[in-house]
Structures are given as C-alpha cells and as structure tokens.
Amino acid sequence: MRLSEEIRLPTPRGQLAGLRFAEPVGPPVLCLHGFLDNAASFIPIAHFLADLDIVAMDFPGHGHSDHHHPAANYHFMDYLADVDAALDALGWTSCHLVGHSMGAAVAALYAAAAPERVRSLVALDSLGPISEPPERGTSRLRKSVHSLRAGPRRKKAYSSIDDMIRARQANSDLDDESARLICERSITRRESHYEWRNDPALYWVSPVLLTEEQVLHYLRHIETGVLSLTAAQLAPVGSEEKVKSRAAAVRHGRHLTVEGDHHFHMHQPGQIAATIREFILEQERHFATAP
C-alpha cells in the first residue's frame, strides 16, 4: 500500500486536515470525499496512482479537520471556499480535482466558479449536487427551522470500534475493509467508550437546495475536461434521466457507467484508478501545452 502522511493546512477558515501520499511527484491532485466519509476513502486508489501528487482532504466537521463554531452551520456552498483555501495552503495555483459523492458535487461547482484553478475534474458517482424542485422549498425551510430548534444530535457512546463499523455499514454499501478505513479516521477514544469525530451539526437540514435548472447552468459553465463515473446501481436520489441530462450539459465530458455501488472507487480501486490516471495524464498534457 502506498504510504501516506498526515498533513495540516492552516487556513483563514480553520485548520484542514488530510493525507498526502508518499513521494509526491507528477501533477497535483486534490481528492474530496463524500458526506460522513473522510480522506481515508481515497487510500485504496492512491496505491495505484504513484505518479500523481495526491492530497486527500478532510472537509470541515469530518475526519481530523476543525469543526465549525457551534453557532455556525454547514452550508454546501461554503465548501467551495474550503477547497480554495486548501489550494492556497498547499501552494498550488491549480490542480486536478477528484471527488466522490458530495465531494464530486463540490468539485463540479468549484470548477465552474474557479476555472483558472482546475486542470480537470473527475466526478465519482455524482455530477453536481442534489437538487430539489422549487415547490418543495417551503417544506424544506420548515424542516430546517425545526432542526435548528432541536440542536445538534448527542454523540452516541460505543463500546468498540467493531460496533461502530457495523453501525456505519448499516447505512451504506461499504464492505468490511472499506468501512474500517473510513471509521478508524472518524473515531475518537474517550475514557470509557468510543465516539464519532464527525461534528453532529453536519446533520442539520439545509434550508435551501439548488433546483435542477441551476445545477445544469453551473455544469454548462465548466470549462475544463470532465470524467464522470456513475455506479450502475443508482443512488436513491439519482435517476437515469438526471444522469443523462447532466452529462449532456457538460461541454468537455466523458461519461462512463461502472459496475458496482456507490463506493466503487474503494471496492475496485485498481480498475477505477487506471481510468482516472489515464484521464488526468491526458488532461495534464493539454494543460502543459496550452498557450
């Protein structure tokens, strides 16, 4: 397995944590994980990408990164500023982005917002964020207010890491090895028990989601090359119609369906890494020869 080292990225938005993989060579690649996952979800594919300089970041409230202030919330759009701050802290003027799930959604909008900093985009099982029809807006707004009144969830105590792994698997497609990788980075030991590191405030209900029309607008304004890989087993929030319309909105896109489920990049890392590597190196050649 390719070795990794813990890194800390001081930013004006708080300290971000992550993993940088040994012997950083080649094009810079920033990896962005999914909701309630962390940087460790990219360990399996990093093993097969030894000729890329890979940093996998923990989003705020996840893994080893700082939590937001108790009076603050986790707005999806704020993650774009976290990506921008991470690039500044790394000293990278631009990079290739690889995102999974929520991380892929963040990466897509960041590519639209800051095209000068994104050499290419690889989106794993999410091309753009979750959307919602405008007529559901009031219902969502009410749920958000109720969730604010209720406050963050209390952290549950677990007697063992294995119990926590089983709890994580109950709500995901993760196999034993993948679940352990993610969980071990998301767990903290107390005197008599274990708890999740993740900020309970992450479960806050957002008052606003983008409409599908807004998502398509952003996707049309991604200027770089895009590789999107979608699991054959669609997520509950997805649909074939939405996958096709979003793919069609991307001007410079390559779109593939992958056998497997949502965490296919962890369950079949060799195959996925080979596809990612070929695409990034191709895009890097275009970047290097651009005027």
PDB file of C-alpha atoms in Angstrom:
ATOM      1  CA  MET A   1       0.000   0.000   0.000  1.00  0.00           C
ATOM      2  CA  ARG A   2       1.329   3.462  -0.884  1.00  0.00           C
ATOM      3  CA  LEU A   3       2.282   5.191   2.365  1.00  0.00           C
ATOM      4  CA  SER A   4       0.602   8.400   3.437  1.00  0.00           C
ATOM      5  CA  GLU A   5       1.411  11.134   5.937  1.00  0.00           C
ATOM      6  CA  GLU A   6      -0.876  13.335   7.976  1.00  0.00           C
ATOM      7  CA  ILE A   7      -0.925  16.961   6.910  1.00  0.00           C
ATOM      8  CA  ARG A   8      -2.407  20.073   8.497  1.00  0.00           C
ATOM      9  CA  LEU A   9      -3.418  23.030   6.348  1.00  0.00           C
ATOM     10  CA  PRO A  10      -3.864  26.274   8.303  1.00  0.00           C
ATOM     11  CA  THR A  11      -6.428  28.480   6.572  1.00  0.00           C
ATOM     12  CA  PRO A  12      -8.409  31.613   7.480  1.00  0.00           C
ATOM     13  CA  ARG A  13     -11.425  29.280   7.761  1.00  0.00           C
ATOM     14  CA  GLY A  14      -9.807  26.989  10.310  1.00  0.00           C
ATOM     15  CA  GLN A  15      -7.376  24.094  10.127  1.00  0.00           C
ATOM     16  CA  LEU A  16      -7.993  21.470   7.477  1.00  0.00           C
ATOM     17  CA  ALA A  17      -6.504  18.009   7.839  1.00  0.00           C
ATOM     18  CA  GLY A  18      -5.731  15.410   5.231  1.00  0.00           C
ATOM     19  CA  LEU A  19      -3.438  12.753   3.859  1.00  0.00           C
ATOM     20  CA  ARG A  20      -0.557  13.324   1.465  1.00  0.00           C
ATOM     21  CA  PHE A  21       0.753  10.252  -0.215  1.00  0.00           C
ATOM     22  CA  ALA A  22       4.445   9.411  -0.154  1.00  0.00           C
ATOM     23  CA  GLU A  23       6.946  10.665  -2.713  1.00  0.00           C
ATOM     24  CA  PRO A  24       4.783  13.441  -4.184  1.00  0.00           C
ATOM     25  CA  VAL A  25       5.606  13.535  -7.875  1.00  0.00           C
ATOM     26  CA  GLY A  26       3.700  14.392 -11.003  1.00  0.00           C
ATOM     27  CA  PRO A  27       0.605  16.533 -11.451  1.00  0.00           C
ATOM     28  CA  PRO A  28      -1.128  17.835  -8.299  1.00  0.00           C
ATOM     29  CA  VAL A  29      -4.420  16.127  -7.462  1.00  0.00           C
ATOM     30  CA  LEU A  30      -6.808  17.169  -4.681  1.00  0.00           C
ATOM     31  CA  CYS A  31      -9.288  14.482  -3.596  1.00  0.00           C
ATOM     32  CA  LEU A  32     -12.601  15.409  -1.970  1.00  0.00           C
ATOM     33  CA  HIS A  33     -14.603  12.802  -0.055  1.00  0.00           C
ATOM     34  CA  GLY A  34     -18.328  12.196   0.408  1.00  0.00           C
ATOM     35  CA  PHE A  35     -20.672  13.120   3.252  1.00  0.00           C
ATOM     36  CA  LEU A  36     -19.596  11.494   6.564  1.00  0.00           C
ATOM     37  CA  ASP A  37     -16.588   9.898   4.830  1.00  0.00           C
ATOM     38  CA  ASN A  38     -13.067  11.331   5.057  1.00  0.00           C
ATOM     39  CA  ALA A  39      -9.658  11.425   3.368  1.00  0.00           C
ATOM     40  CA  ALA A  40      -9.091   7.714   4.063  1.00  0.00           C
ATOM     41  CA  SER A  41     -11.681   6.814   1.436  1.00  0.00           C
ATOM     42  CA  PHE A  42      -9.024   7.573  -1.202  1.00  0.00           C
ATOM     43  CA  ILE A  43      -6.318   5.318   0.268  1.00  0.00           C
ATOM     44  CA  PRO A  44      -7.245   2.324  -1.963  1.00  0.00           C
ATOM     45  CA  ILE A  45      -6.965   4.193  -5.287  1.00  0.00           C
ATOM     46  CA  ALA A  46      -3.896   6.201  -4.208  1.00  0.00           C
ATOM     47  CA  HIS A  47      -1.980   2.910  -4.087  1.00  0.00           C
ATOM     48  CA  PHE A  48      -2.374   2.687  -7.889  1.00  0.00           C
ATOM     49  CA  LEU A  49      -1.567   6.359  -8.627  1.00  0.00           C
ATOM     50  CA  ALA A  50       2.081   6.551  -7.618  1.00  0.00           C
ATOM     51  CA  ASP A  51       2.952   9.014 -10.410  1.00  0.00           C
ATOM     52  CA  LEU A  52       0.474  11.644  -9.180  1.00  0.00           C
ATOM     53  CA  ASP A  53       0.954  14.089  -6.275  1.00  0.00           C
ATOM     54  CA  ILE A  54      -2.188  13.243  -4.298  1.00  0.00           C
ATOM     55  CA  VAL A  55      -3.605  15.098  -1.332  1.00  0.00           C
ATOM     56  CA  ALA A  56      -6.887  13.863   0.142  1.00  0.00           C
ATOM     57  CA  MET A  57      -8.580  16.491   2.303  1.00  0.00           C
ATOM     58  CA  ASP A  58     -10.979  16.145   5.230  1.00  0.00           C
ATOM     59  CA  PHE A  59     -13.846  18.599   4.837  1.00  0.00           C
ATOM     60  CA  PRO A  60     -14.633  20.731   7.924  1.00  0.00           C
ATOM     61  CA  GLY A  61     -16.519  18.723  10.525  1.00  0.00           C
ATOM     62  CA  HIS A  62     -15.164  15.458   9.078  1.00  0.00           C
ATOM     63  CA  GLY A  63     -12.135  13.324   9.875  1.00  0.00           C
ATOM     64  CA  HIS A  64      -9.406  15.329  11.616  1.00  0.00           C
ATOM     65  CA  SER A  65     -10.367  18.782  10.304  1.00  0.00           C
ATOM     66  CA  ASP A  66     -11.669  21.516  12.582  1.00  0.00           C
ATOM     67  CA  HIS A  67     -15.377  21.771  13.337  1.00  0.00           C
ATOM     68  CA  HIS A  68     -17.283  24.944  12.684  1.00  0.00           C
ATOM     69  CA  HIS A  69     -18.112  27.243  15.572  1.00  0.00           C
ATOM     70  CA  PRO A  70     -21.183  25.931  17.471  1.00  0.00           C
ATOM     71  CA  ALA A  71     -23.181  28.950  16.260  1.00  0.00           C
ATOM     72  CA  ALA A  72     -22.370  28.207  12.592  1.00  0.00           C
ATOM     73  CA  ASN A  73     -23.895  25.716  10.178  1.00  0.00           C
ATOM     74  CA  TYR A  74     -22.572  23.622   7.297  1.00  0.00           C
ATOM     75  CA  HIS A  75     -23.781  25.244   4.089  1.00  0.00           C
ATOM     76  CA  PHE A  76     -22.926  23.300   0.943  1.00  0.00           C
ATOM     77  CA  MET A  77     -21.651  26.365  -0.932  1.00  0.00           C
ATOM     78  CA  ASP A  78     -19.165  27.115   1.868  1.00  0.00           C
ATOM     79  CA  TYR A  79     -17.212  24.006   0.891  1.00  0.00           C
ATOM     80  CA  LEU A  80     -16.100  25.839  -2.275  1.00  0.00           C
ATOM     81  CA  ALA A  81     -14.255  28.339  -0.094  1.00  0.00           C
ATOM     82  CA  ASP A  82     -12.662  25.434   1.797  1.00  0.00           C
ATOM     83  CA  VAL A  83     -11.303  23.994  -1.460  1.00  0.00           C
ATOM     84  CA  ASP A  84      -9.962  27.401  -2.458  1.00  0.00           C
ATOM     85  CA  ALA A  85      -8.302  27.808   0.949  1.00  0.00           C
ATOM     86  CA  ALA A  86      -6.789  24.317   0.760  1.00  0.00           C
ATOM     87  CA  LEU A  87      -5.165  25.100  -2.596  1.00  0.00           C
ATOM     88  CA  ASP A  88      -3.692  28.307  -1.161  1.00  0.00           C
ATOM     89  CA  ALA A  89      -2.343  26.423   1.861  1.00  0.00           C
ATOM     90  CA  LEU A  90      -0.771  23.793  -0.380  1.00  0.00           C
ATOM     91  CA  GLY A  91       0.781  26.480  -2.580  1.00  0.00           C
ATOM     92  CA  TRP A  92      -0.978  25.105  -5.672  1.00  0.00           C
ATOM     93  CA  THR A  93      -2.131  27.662  -8.220  1.00  0.00           C
ATOM     94  CA  SER A  94      -4.173  24.921  -9.905  1.00  0.00           C
ATOM     95  CA  CYS A  95      -4.748  21.178  -9.705  1.00  0.00           C
ATOM     96  CA  HIS A  96      -6.809  18.230 -10.893  1.00  0.00           C
ATOM     97  CA  LEU A  97      -9.864  17.561  -8.729  1.00  0.00           C
ATOM     98  CA  VAL A  98     -11.138  14.081  -7.904  1.00  0.00           C
ATOM     99  CA  GLY A  99     -14.354  13.998  -5.908  1.00  0.00           C
ATOM    100  CA  HIS A 100     -16.673  11.304  -4.646  1.00  0.00           C
ATOM    101  CA  SER A 101     -20.376  11.877  -3.916  1.00  0.00           C
ATOM    102  CA  MET A 102     -20.665  15.174  -2.005  1.00  0.00           C
ATOM    103  CA  GLY A 103     -17.006  15.843  -2.828  1.00  0.00           C
ATOM    104  CA  ALA A 104     -17.732  15.400  -6.538  1.00  0.00           C
ATOM    105  CA  ALA A 105     -20.636  17.840  -6.258  1.00  0.00           C
ATOM    106  CA  VAL A 106     -18.383  20.393  -4.557  1.00  0.00           C
ATOM    107  CA  ALA A 107     -15.676  19.840  -7.167  1.00  0.00           C
ATOM    108  CA  ALA A 108     -18.112  20.398 -10.045  1.00  0.00           C
ATOM    109  CA  LEU A 109     -19.323  23.728  -8.693  1.00  0.00           C
ATOM    110  CA  TYR A 110     -15.776  24.781  -7.815  1.00  0.00           C
ATOM    111  CA  ALA A 111     -14.705  24.016 -11.398  1.00  0.00           C
ATOM    112  CA  ALA A 112     -17.472  26.322 -12.633  1.00  0.00           C
ATOM    113  CA  ALA A 113     -16.600  29.018 -10.079  1.00  0.00           C
ATOM    114  CA  ALA A 114     -12.791  28.968 -10.426  1.00  0.00           C
ATOM    115  CA  PRO A 115     -11.902  27.581 -13.866  1.00  0.00           C
ATOM    116  CA  GLU A 116      -8.388  29.038 -13.646  1.00  0.00           C
ATOM    117  CA  ARG A 117      -7.571  26.703 -10.747  1.00  0.00           C
ATOM    118  CA  VAL A 118      -8.966  23.417 -12.106  1.00  0.00           C
ATOM    119  CA  ARG A 119      -6.951  21.478 -14.684  1.00  0.00           C
ATOM    120  CA  SER A 120      -9.510  18.667 -14.896  1.00  0.00           C
ATOM    121  CA  LEU A 121     -12.388  17.187 -12.931  1.00  0.00           C
ATOM    122  CA  VAL A 122     -13.084  13.557 -12.070  1.00  0.00           C
ATOM    123  CA  ALA A 123     -16.553  13.066 -10.571  1.00  0.00           C
ATOM    124  CA  LEU A 124     -17.234   9.721  -8.878  1.00  0.00           C
ATOM    125  CA  ASP A 125     -20.942   8.895  -8.620  1.00  0.00           C
ATOM    126  CA  SER A 126     -22.194  12.467  -8.509  1.00  0.00           C
ATOM    127  CA  LEU A 127     -22.065  15.019 -11.306  1.00  0.00           C
ATOM    128  CA  GLY A 128     -23.298  18.076  -9.445  1.00  0.00           C
ATOM    129  CA  PRO A 129     -25.166  18.456  -6.145  1.00  0.00           C
ATOM    130  CA  ILE A 130     -28.546  17.116  -5.053  1.00  0.00           C
ATOM    131  CA  SER A 131     -31.366  19.276  -6.449  1.00  0.00           C
ATOM    132  CA  GLU A 132     -34.958  19.860  -5.470  1.00  0.00           C
ATOM    133  CA  PRO A 133     -37.998  21.320  -7.277  1.00  0.00           C
ATOM    134  CA  PRO A 134     -38.859  24.866  -6.157  1.00  0.00           C
ATOM    135  CA  GLU A 135     -42.307  23.796  -4.950  1.00  0.00           C
ATOM    136  CA  ARG A 136     -40.643  21.842  -2.131  1.00  0.00           C
ATOM    137  CA  GLY A 137     -38.913  24.962  -0.840  1.00  0.00           C
ATOM    138  CA  THR A 138     -41.318  25.837   1.976  1.00  0.00           C
ATOM    139  CA  SER A 139     -41.385  22.288   3.299  1.00  0.00           C
ATOM    140  CA  ARG A 140     -37.590  22.215   3.396  1.00  0.00           C
ATOM    141  CA  LEU A 141     -37.437  25.627   5.057  1.00  0.00           C
ATOM    142  CA  ARG A 142     -39.746  24.441   7.835  1.00  0.00           C
ATOM    143  CA  LYS A 143     -37.699  21.284   8.379  1.00  0.00           C
ATOM    144  CA  SER A 144     -34.553  23.381   8.606  1.00  0.00           C
ATOM    145  CA  VAL A 145     -36.033  25.650  11.286  1.00  0.00           C
ATOM    146  CA  HIS A 146     -37.190  22.615  13.268  1.00  0.00           C
ATOM    147  CA  SER A 147     -33.717  21.074  13.052  1.00  0.00           C
ATOM    148  CA  LEU A 148     -32.194  24.319  14.358  1.00  0.00           C
ATOM    149  CA  ARG A 149     -34.556  24.275  17.323  1.00  0.00           C
ATOM    150  CA  ALA A 150     -33.664  20.670  18.097  1.00  0.00           C
ATOM    151  CA  GLY A 151     -29.933  21.442  18.032  1.00  0.00           C
ATOM    152  CA  PRO A 152     -27.140  19.010  17.118  1.00  0.00           C
ATOM    153  CA  ARG A 153     -27.564  15.312  17.843  1.00  0.00           C
ATOM    154  CA  ARG A 154     -25.999  13.976  21.005  1.00  0.00           C
ATOM    155  CA  LYS A 155     -22.998  11.776  20.360  1.00  0.00           C
ATOM    156  CA  LYS A 156     -23.659   8.098  20.932  1.00  0.00           C
ATOM    157  CA  ALA A 157     -21.232   6.049  23.010  1.00  0.00           C
ATOM    158  CA  TYR A 158     -19.905   2.780  21.548  1.00  0.00           C
ATOM    159  CA  SER A 159     -18.124   0.028  23.412  1.00  0.00           C
ATOM    160  CA  SER A 160     -15.898  -0.986  20.492  1.00  0.00           C
ATOM    161  CA  ILE A 161     -14.687   0.088  17.055  1.00  0.00           C
ATOM    162  CA  ASP A 162     -16.287  -3.017  15.566  1.00  0.00           C
ATOM    163  CA  ASP A 163     -19.687  -1.824  16.817  1.00  0.00           C
ATOM    164  CA  MET A 164     -19.111   1.488  15.066  1.00  0.00           C
ATOM    165  CA  ILE A 165     -18.099  -0.215  11.844  1.00  0.00           C
ATOM    166  CA  ARG A 166     -21.299  -2.247  11.875  1.00  0.00           C
ATOM    167  CA  ALA A 167     -23.327   0.902  12.532  1.00  0.00           C
ATOM    168  CA  ARG A 168     -21.665   2.647   9.567  1.00  0.00           C
ATOM    169  CA  GLN A 169     -22.305  -0.332   7.297  1.00  0.00           C
ATOM    170  CA  ALA A 170     -25.989  -0.395   8.239  1.00  0.00           C
ATOM    171  CA  ASN A 171     -26.448   2.862   6.321  1.00  0.00           C
ATOM    172  CA  SER A 172     -24.102   2.297   3.403  1.00  0.00           C
ATOM    173  CA  ASP A 173     -22.774  -0.151   0.823  1.00  0.00           C
ATOM    174  CA  LEU A 174     -19.315  -0.339   2.439  1.00  0.00           C
ATOM    175  CA  ASP A 175     -17.569  -3.690   2.714  1.00  0.00           C
ATOM    176  CA  ASP A 176     -15.640  -4.585   5.875  1.00  0.00           C
ATOM    177  CA  GLU A 177     -12.230  -3.310   4.765  1.00  0.00           C
ATOM    178  CA  SER A 178     -13.557  -0.037   3.331  1.00  0.00           C
ATOM    179  CA  ALA A 179     -15.736   0.641   6.370  1.00  0.00           C
ATOM    180  CA  ARG A 180     -12.783   0.107   8.701  1.00  0.00           C
ATOM    181  CA  LEU A 181     -10.593   2.530   6.728  1.00  0.00           C
ATOM    182  CA  ILE A 182     -13.183   5.297   6.959  1.00  0.00           C
ATOM    183  CA  CYS A 183     -14.270   4.579  10.511  1.00  0.00           C
ATOM    184  CA  GLU A 184     -10.794   4.480  12.037  1.00  0.00           C
ATOM    185  CA  ARG A 185     -10.259   8.066  10.835  1.00  0.00           C
ATOM    186  CA  SER A 186     -13.679   9.142  12.124  1.00  0.00           C
ATOM    187  CA  ILE A 187     -13.402   7.717  15.649  1.00  0.00           C
ATOM    188  CA  THR A 188     -12.086   9.173  18.886  1.00  0.00           C
ATOM    189  CA  ARG A 189     -11.448   7.316  22.147  1.00  0.00           C
ATOM    190  CA  ARG A 190     -12.894   8.593  25.412  1.00  0.00           C
ATOM    191  CA  GLU A 191     -12.100   7.232  28.859  1.00  0.00           C
ATOM    192  CA  SER A 192     -14.743   4.508  28.789  1.00  0.00           C
ATOM    193  CA  HIS A 193     -16.056   4.460  25.241  1.00  0.00           C
ATOM    194  CA  TYR A 194     -15.645   5.472  21.600  1.00  0.00           C
ATOM    195  CA  GLU A 195     -17.385   8.325  19.750  1.00  0.00           C
ATOM    196  CA  TRP A 196     -17.561   9.647  16.207  1.00  0.00           C
ATOM    197  CA  ARG A 197     -15.245  12.577  15.485  1.00  0.00           C
ATOM    198  CA  ASN A 198     -17.690  13.993  12.925  1.00  0.00           C
ATOM    199  CA  ASP A 199     -19.486  17.161  14.001  1.00  0.00           C
ATOM    200  CA  PRO A 200     -23.116  16.298  14.887  1.00  0.00           C
ATOM    201  CA  ALA A 201     -24.093  19.628  13.325  1.00  0.00           C
ATOM    202  CA  LEU A 202     -23.468  18.043   9.905  1.00  0.00           C
ATOM    203  CA  TYR A 203     -26.937  16.507  10.178  1.00  0.00           C
ATOM    204  CA  TRP A 204     -28.555  19.960  10.150  1.00  0.00           C
ATOM    205  CA  VAL A 205     -31.227  20.250   7.441  1.00  0.00           C
ATOM    206  CA  SER A 206     -30.217  22.866   4.884  1.00  0.00           C
ATOM    207  CA  PRO A 207     -32.916  25.500   4.263  1.00  0.00           C
ATOM    208  CA  VAL A 208     -32.254  25.658   0.505  1.00  0.00           C
ATOM    209  CA  LEU A 209     -31.240  23.235  -2.252  1.00  0.00           C
ATOM    210  CA  LEU A 210     -30.438  24.191  -5.817  1.00  0.00           C
ATOM    211  CA  THR A 211     -33.035  23.485  -8.466  1.00  0.00           C
ATOM    212  CA  GLU A 212     -32.110  21.132 -11.297  1.00  0.00           C
ATOM    213  CA  GLU A 213     -32.101  24.105 -13.693  1.00  0.00           C
ATOM    214  CA  GLN A 214     -29.483  25.828 -11.539  1.00  0.00           C
ATOM    215  CA  VAL A 215     -27.324  22.704 -11.417  1.00  0.00           C
ATOM    216  CA  LEU A 216     -27.428  22.378 -15.211  1.00  0.00           C
ATOM    217  CA  HIS A 217     -26.489  26.046 -15.533  1.00  0.00           C
ATOM    218  CA  TYR A 218     -23.356  25.516 -13.439  1.00  0.00           C
ATOM    219  CA  LEU A 219     -22.404  22.349 -15.310  1.00  0.00           C
ATOM    220  CA  ARG A 220     -22.618  24.169 -18.645  1.00  0.00           C
ATOM    221  CA  HIS A 221     -20.007  26.620 -17.387  1.00  0.00           C
ATOM    222  CA  ILE A 222     -17.316  24.074 -16.504  1.00  0.00           C
ATOM    223  CA  GLU A 223     -14.508  24.877 -18.907  1.00  0.00           C
ATOM    224  CA  THR A 224     -12.104  22.012 -18.227  1.00  0.00           C
ATOM    225  CA  GLY A 225     -12.271  18.341 -19.204  1.00  0.00           C
ATOM    226  CA  VAL A 226     -14.590  16.215 -17.085  1.00  0.00           C
ATOM    227  CA  LEU A 227     -14.616  12.472 -16.447  1.00  0.00           C
ATOM    228  CA  SER A 228     -17.733  11.267 -14.642  1.00  0.00           C
ATOM    229  CA  LEU A 229     -18.117   7.692 -13.454  1.00  0.00           C
ATOM    230  CA  THR A 230     -21.596   6.620 -12.335  1.00  0.00           C
ATOM    231  CA  ALA A 231     -22.428   3.422 -10.465  1.00  0.00           C
ATOM    232  CA  ALA A 232     -24.707   1.046 -12.354  1.00  0.00           C
ATOM    233  CA  GLN A 233     -26.666   0.742  -9.108  1.00  0.00           C
ATOM    234  CA  LEU A 234     -28.108   4.243  -8.950  1.00  0.00           C
ATOM    235  CA  ALA A 235     -28.323   6.045  -5.617  1.00  0.00           C
ATOM    236  CA  PRO A 236     -31.849   6.693  -4.258  1.00  0.00           C
ATOM    237  CA  VAL A 237     -31.521  10.421  -5.019  1.00  0.00           C
ATOM    238  CA  GLY A 238     -30.500   9.764  -8.631  1.00  0.00           C
ATOM    239  CA  SER A 239     -32.297   8.844 -11.821  1.00  0.00           C
ATOM    240  CA  GLU A 240     -31.242   7.803 -15.320  1.00  0.00           C
ATOM    241  CA  GLU A 241     -32.911  10.907 -16.735  1.00  0.00           C
ATOM    242  CA  LYS A 242     -30.954  13.197 -14.417  1.00  0.00           C
ATOM    243  CA  VAL A 243     -27.661  11.412 -15.100  1.00  0.00           C
ATOM    244  CA  LYS A 244     -28.163  11.794 -18.864  1.00  0.00           C
ATOM    245  CA  SER A 245     -29.245  15.441 -18.777  1.00  0.00           C
ATOM    246  CA  ARG A 246     -26.340  16.427 -16.543  1.00  0.00           C
ATOM    247  CA  ALA A 247     -23.842  14.593 -18.722  1.00  0.00           C
ATOM    248  CA  ALA A 248     -25.240  16.359 -21.778  1.00  0.00           C
ATOM    249  CA  ALA A 249     -24.796  19.738 -20.079  1.00  0.00           C
ATOM    250  CA  VAL A 250     -21.012  19.283 -19.725  1.00  0.00           C
ATOM    251  CA  ARG A 251     -19.212  20.646 -22.766  1.00  0.00           C
ATOM    252  CA  HIS A 252     -15.998  18.637 -22.460  1.00  0.00           C
ATOM    253  CA  GLY A 253     -17.191  15.496 -20.754  1.00  0.00           C
ATOM    254  CA  ARG A 254     -16.528  11.792 -20.849  1.00  0.00           C
ATOM    255  CA  HIS A 255     -19.141   9.728 -19.035  1.00  0.00           C
ATOM    256  CA  LEU A 256     -18.909   6.061 -18.053  1.00  0.00           C
ATOM    257  CA  THR A 257     -21.116   3.654 -16.124  1.00  0.00           C
ATOM    258  CA  VAL A 258     -19.266   1.445 -13.653  1.00  0.00           C
ATOM    259  CA  GLU A 259     -20.491  -1.875 -12.339  1.00  0.00           C
ATOM    260  CA  GLY A 260     -20.973  -1.740  -8.611  1.00  0.00           C
ATOM    261  CA  ASP A 261     -22.391   0.553  -5.979  1.00  0.00           C
ATOM    262  CA  HIS A 262     -21.736   3.996  -4.514  1.00  0.00           C
ATOM    263  CA  HIS A 263     -18.245   3.312  -3.104  1.00  0.00           C
ATOM    264  CA  PHE A 264     -16.973   1.574  -6.242  1.00  0.00           C
ATOM    265  CA  HIS A 265     -13.675   3.520  -6.011  1.00  0.00           C
ATOM    266  CA  MET A 266     -12.930   1.656  -2.774  1.00  0.00           C
ATOM    267  CA  HIS A 267     -14.279  -1.740  -3.817  1.00  0.00           C
ATOM    268  CA  GLN A 268     -12.496  -1.940  -7.185  1.00  0.00           C
ATOM    269  CA  PRO A 269      -9.616   0.536  -6.784  1.00  0.00           C
ATOM    270  CA  GLY A 270      -7.279  -0.891  -9.428  1.00  0.00           C
ATOM    271  CA  GLN A 271      -9.756  -0.568 -12.273  1.00  0.00           C
ATOM    272  CA  ILE A 272     -11.023   2.860 -11.197  1.00  0.00           C
ATOM    273  CA  ALA A 273      -7.518   4.210 -10.588  1.00  0.00           C
ATOM    274  CA  ALA A 274      -6.371   3.129 -14.062  1.00  0.00           C
ATOM    275  CA  THR A 275      -9.248   5.038 -15.665  1.00  0.00           C
ATOM    276  CA  ILE A 276      -8.592   8.119 -13.537  1.00  0.00           C
ATOM    277  CA  ARG A 277      -4.844   8.042 -14.158  1.00  0.00           C
ATOM    278  CA  GLU A 278      -5.203   7.838 -17.939  1.00  0.00           C
ATOM    279  CA  PHE A 279      -7.641  10.750 -17.964  1.00  0.00           C
ATOM    280  CA  ILE A 280      -5.611  13.021 -15.656  1.00  0.00           C
ATOM    281  CA  LEU A 281      -2.343  12.457 -17.527  1.00  0.00           C
ATOM    282  CA  GLU A 282      -4.115  13.175 -20.819  1.00  0.00           C
ATOM    283  CA  GLN A 283      -5.583  16.397 -19.411  1.00  0.00           C
ATOM    284  CA  GLU A 284      -2.230  17.340 -17.917  1.00  0.00           C
ATOM    285  CA  ARG A 285      -0.646  17.135 -21.372  1.00  0.00           C
ATOM    286  CA  HIS A 286      -3.298  19.525 -22.684  1.00  0.00           C
ATOM    287  CA  PHE A 287      -2.654  21.843 -19.743  1.00  0.00           C
ATOM    288  CA  ALA A 288       1.130  21.784 -20.257  1.00  0.00           C
ATOM    289  CA  THR A 289       0.856  22.698 -23.953  1.00  0.00           C
ATOM    290  CA  ALA A 290      -1.866  25.330 -23.606  1.00  0.00           C
ATOM    291  CA  PRO A 291      -0.800  28.889 -24.501  1.00  0.00           C
TER     292      PRO A 291
END
